[in-house]
PDB file of C-alpha atoms in Angstrom:
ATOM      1  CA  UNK K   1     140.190 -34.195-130.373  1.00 89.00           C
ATOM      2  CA  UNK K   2     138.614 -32.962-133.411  1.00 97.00           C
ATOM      3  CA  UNK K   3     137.167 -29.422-133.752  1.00 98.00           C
ATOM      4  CA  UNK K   4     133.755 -28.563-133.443  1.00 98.00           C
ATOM      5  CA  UNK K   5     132.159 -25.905-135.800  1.00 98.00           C
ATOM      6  CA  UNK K   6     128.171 -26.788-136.085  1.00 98.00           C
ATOM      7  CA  UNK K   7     126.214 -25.845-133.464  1.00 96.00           C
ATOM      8  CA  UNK K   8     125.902 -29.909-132.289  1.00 95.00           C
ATOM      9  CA  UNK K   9     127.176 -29.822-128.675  1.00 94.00           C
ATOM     10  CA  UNK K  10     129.695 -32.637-127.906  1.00 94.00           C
ATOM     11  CA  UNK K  11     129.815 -33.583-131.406  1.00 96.00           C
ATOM     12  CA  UNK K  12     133.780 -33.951-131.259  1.00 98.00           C
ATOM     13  CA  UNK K  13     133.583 -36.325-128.380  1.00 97.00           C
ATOM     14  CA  UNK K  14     131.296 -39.019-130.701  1.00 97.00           C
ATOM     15  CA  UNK K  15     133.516 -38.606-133.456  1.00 98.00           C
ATOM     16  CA  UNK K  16     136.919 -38.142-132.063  1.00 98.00           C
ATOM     17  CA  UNK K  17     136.176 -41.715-130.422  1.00 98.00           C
ATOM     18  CA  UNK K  18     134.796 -42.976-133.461  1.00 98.00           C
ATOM     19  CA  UNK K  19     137.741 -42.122-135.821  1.00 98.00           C
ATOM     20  CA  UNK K  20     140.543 -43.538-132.947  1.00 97.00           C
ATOM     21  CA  UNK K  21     138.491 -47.034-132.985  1.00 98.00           C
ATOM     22  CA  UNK K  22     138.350 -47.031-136.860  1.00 98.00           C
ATOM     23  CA  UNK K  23     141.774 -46.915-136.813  1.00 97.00           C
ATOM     24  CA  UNK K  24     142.211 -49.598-134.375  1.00 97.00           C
ATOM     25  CA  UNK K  25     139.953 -51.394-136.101  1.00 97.00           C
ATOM     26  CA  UNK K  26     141.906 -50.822-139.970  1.00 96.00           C
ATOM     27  CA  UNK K  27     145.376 -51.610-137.828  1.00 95.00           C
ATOM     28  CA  UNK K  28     147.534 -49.872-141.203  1.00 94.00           C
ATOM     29  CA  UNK K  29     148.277 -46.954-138.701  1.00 93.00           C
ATOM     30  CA  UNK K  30     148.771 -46.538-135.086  1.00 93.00           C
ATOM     31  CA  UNK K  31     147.484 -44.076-133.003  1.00 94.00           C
ATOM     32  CA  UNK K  32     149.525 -41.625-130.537  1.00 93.00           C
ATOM     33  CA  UNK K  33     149.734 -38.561-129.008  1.00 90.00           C
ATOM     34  CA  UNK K  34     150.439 -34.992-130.965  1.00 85.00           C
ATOM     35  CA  UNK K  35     153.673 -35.141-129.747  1.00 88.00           C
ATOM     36  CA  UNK K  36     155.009 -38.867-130.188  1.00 92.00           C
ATOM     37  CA  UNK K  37     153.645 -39.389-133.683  1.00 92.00           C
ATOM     38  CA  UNK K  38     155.083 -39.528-137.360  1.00 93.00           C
ATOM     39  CA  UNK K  39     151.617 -37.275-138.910  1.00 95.00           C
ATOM     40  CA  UNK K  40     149.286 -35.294-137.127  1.00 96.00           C
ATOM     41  CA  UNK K  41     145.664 -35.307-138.298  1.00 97.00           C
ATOM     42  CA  UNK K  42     143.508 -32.224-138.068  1.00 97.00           C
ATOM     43  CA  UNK K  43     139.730 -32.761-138.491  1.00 98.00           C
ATOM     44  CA  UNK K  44     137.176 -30.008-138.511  1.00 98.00           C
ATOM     45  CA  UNK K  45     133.452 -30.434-137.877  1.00 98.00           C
ATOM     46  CA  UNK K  46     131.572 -28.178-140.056  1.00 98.00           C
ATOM     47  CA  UNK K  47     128.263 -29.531-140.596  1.00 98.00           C
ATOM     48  CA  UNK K  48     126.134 -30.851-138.431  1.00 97.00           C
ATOM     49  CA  UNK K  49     122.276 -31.395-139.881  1.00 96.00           C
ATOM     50  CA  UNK K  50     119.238 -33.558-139.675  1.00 95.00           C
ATOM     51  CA  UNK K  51     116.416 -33.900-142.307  1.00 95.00           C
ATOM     52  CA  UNK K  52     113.673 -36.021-142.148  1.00 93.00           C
ATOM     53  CA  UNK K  53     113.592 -39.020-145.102  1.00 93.00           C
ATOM     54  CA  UNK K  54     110.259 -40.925-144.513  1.00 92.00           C
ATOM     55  CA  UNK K  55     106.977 -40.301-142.895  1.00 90.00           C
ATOM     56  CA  UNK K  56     103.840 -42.369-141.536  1.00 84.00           C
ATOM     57  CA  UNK K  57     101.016 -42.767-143.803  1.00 84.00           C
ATOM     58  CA  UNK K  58      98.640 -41.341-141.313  1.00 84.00           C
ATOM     59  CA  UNK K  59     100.218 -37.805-140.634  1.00 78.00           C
ATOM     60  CA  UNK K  60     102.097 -36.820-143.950  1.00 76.00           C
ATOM     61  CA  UNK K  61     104.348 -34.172-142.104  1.00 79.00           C
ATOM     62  CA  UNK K  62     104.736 -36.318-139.336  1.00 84.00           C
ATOM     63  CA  UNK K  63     108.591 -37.854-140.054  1.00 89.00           C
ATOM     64  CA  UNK K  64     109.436 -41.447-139.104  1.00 90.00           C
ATOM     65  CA  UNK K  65     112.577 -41.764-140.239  1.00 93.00           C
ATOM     66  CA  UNK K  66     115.667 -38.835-140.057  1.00 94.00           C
ATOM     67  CA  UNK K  67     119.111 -39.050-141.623  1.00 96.00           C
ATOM     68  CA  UNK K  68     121.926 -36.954-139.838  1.00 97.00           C
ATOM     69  CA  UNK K  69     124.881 -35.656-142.012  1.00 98.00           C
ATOM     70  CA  UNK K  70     128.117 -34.591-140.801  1.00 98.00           C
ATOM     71  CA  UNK K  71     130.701 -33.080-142.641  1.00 98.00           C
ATOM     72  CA  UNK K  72     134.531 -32.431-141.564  1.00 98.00           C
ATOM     73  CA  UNK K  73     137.542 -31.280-143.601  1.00 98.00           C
ATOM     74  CA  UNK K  74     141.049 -32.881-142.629  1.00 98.00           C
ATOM     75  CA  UNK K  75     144.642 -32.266-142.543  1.00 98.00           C
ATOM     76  CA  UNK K  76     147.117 -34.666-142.041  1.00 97.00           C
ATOM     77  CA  UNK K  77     150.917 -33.406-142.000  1.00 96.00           C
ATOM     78  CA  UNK K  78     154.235 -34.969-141.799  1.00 95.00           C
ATOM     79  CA  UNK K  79     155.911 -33.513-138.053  1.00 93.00           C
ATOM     80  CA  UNK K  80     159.031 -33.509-139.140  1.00 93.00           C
ATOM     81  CA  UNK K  81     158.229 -30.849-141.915  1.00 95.00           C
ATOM     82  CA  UNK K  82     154.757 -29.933-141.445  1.00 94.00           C
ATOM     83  CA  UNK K  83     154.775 -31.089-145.071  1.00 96.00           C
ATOM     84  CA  UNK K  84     150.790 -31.753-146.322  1.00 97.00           C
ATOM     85  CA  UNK K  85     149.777 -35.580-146.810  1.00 96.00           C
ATOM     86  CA  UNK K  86     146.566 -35.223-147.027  1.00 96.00           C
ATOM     87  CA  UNK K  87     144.189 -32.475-147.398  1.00 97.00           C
ATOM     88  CA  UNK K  88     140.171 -33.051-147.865  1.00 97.00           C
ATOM     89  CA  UNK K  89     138.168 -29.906-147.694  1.00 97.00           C
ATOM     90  CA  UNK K  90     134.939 -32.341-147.412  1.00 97.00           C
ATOM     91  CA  UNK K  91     134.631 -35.914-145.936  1.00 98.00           C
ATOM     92  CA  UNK K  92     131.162 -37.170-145.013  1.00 98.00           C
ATOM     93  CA  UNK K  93     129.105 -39.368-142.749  1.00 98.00           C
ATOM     94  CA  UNK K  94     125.597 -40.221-142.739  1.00 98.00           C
ATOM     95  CA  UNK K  95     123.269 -42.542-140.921  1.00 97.00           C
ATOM     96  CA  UNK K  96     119.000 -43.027-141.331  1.00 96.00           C
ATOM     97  CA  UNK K  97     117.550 -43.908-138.196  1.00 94.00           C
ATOM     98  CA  UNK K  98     113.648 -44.606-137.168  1.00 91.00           C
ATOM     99  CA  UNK K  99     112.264 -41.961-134.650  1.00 88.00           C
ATOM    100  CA  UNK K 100     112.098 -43.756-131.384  1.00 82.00           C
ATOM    101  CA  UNK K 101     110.126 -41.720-129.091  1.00 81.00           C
ATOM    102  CA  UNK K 102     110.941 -38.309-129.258  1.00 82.00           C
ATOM    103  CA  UNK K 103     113.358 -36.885-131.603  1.00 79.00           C
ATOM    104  CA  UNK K 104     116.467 -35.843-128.954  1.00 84.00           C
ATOM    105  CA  UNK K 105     116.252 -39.409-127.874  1.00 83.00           C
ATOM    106  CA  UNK K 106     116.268 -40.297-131.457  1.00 84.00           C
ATOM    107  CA  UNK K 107     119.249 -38.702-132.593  1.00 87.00           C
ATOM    108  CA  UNK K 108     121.123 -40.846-129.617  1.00 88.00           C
ATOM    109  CA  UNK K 109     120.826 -43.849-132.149  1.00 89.00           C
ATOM    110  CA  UNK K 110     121.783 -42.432-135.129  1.00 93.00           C
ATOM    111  CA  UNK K 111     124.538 -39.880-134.062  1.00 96.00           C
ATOM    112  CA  UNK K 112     127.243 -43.015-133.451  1.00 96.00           C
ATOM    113  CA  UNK K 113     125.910 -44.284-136.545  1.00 97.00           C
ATOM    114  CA  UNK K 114     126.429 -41.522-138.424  1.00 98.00           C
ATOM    115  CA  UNK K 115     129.962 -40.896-136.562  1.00 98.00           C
ATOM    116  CA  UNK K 116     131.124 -44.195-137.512  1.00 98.00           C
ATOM    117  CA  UNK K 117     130.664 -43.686-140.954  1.00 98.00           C
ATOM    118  CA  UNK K 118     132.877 -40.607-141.102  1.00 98.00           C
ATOM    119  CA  UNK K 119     135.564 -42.653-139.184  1.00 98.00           C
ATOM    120  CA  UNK K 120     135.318 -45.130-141.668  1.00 98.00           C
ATOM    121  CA  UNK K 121     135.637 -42.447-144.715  1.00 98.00           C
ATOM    122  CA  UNK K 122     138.354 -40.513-142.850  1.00 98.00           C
ATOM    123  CA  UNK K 123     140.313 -43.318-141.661  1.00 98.00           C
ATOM    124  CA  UNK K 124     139.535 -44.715-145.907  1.00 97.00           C
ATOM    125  CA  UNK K 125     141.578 -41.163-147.225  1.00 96.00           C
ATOM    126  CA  UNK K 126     144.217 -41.506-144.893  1.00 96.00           C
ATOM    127  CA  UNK K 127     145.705 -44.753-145.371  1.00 94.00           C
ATOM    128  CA  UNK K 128     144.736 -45.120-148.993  1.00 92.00           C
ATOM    129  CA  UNK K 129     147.562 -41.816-148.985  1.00 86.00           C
ATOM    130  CA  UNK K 130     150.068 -42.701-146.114  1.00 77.00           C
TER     131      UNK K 130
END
């Protein structure tokens, strides 16, 4: 399970299942427990943040679109020497979405997007290394 720093509650759940179906997905590395693999991968969540992109013509402060960033720094070490394989103080993930509603429900469409796209760039650094 990753660990979460922002102040985005459950944040590690979206992305800790989005990174172990990325690598599924990619198939270059398998996953397993702490204890029964060959490399253990840290990831930290420290950023968490939404900003508004586009808004309606009508009501110029009134956002219609919102892009949520996440940030994460990872770790990945050999377990047989704790050796470093790779280190990344700063991977992102982004995703725009269109506000649906209000914006809590909102961020329930772009959260997995945004989640999948730091799989993809986390799963990207670690096999391009292993």
């Amino acid at each position: 399970t990753f660990v979460n720093k922002t102040q985005e509650p459950l944040l590690e759940v979206a992305t800790t299942r989005a990174a172990i179906q990325e690598f599924q997905r990619d198939g270059s590395l398998k996953v397993a427990s702490a204890d029964q693999g060959d490399a253990l991968l840290k990831v930290t969540l420290r950023e968490y943040r939404i900003e508004p992109v586009a808004y309606t013509k009508e009501q110029k402060t009134t956002a219609k679109e919102y892009r949520i960033i996440l940030r994460a720094s990872i770790l990945l070490t050999r377990r047989a020497d704790d050796s470093v394989v790779v280190e990344s103080p700063e991977v992102i993930g982004e995703a725009v979405f269109p506000v649906a509603g209000d914006l809590s429900s909102s961020k329930l469409i772009g959260l997995p997007r945004a989640a999948e796209d730091l799989a993809h760039n986390i799963v990207e650094k670690v096999v391009e290394v292993w």
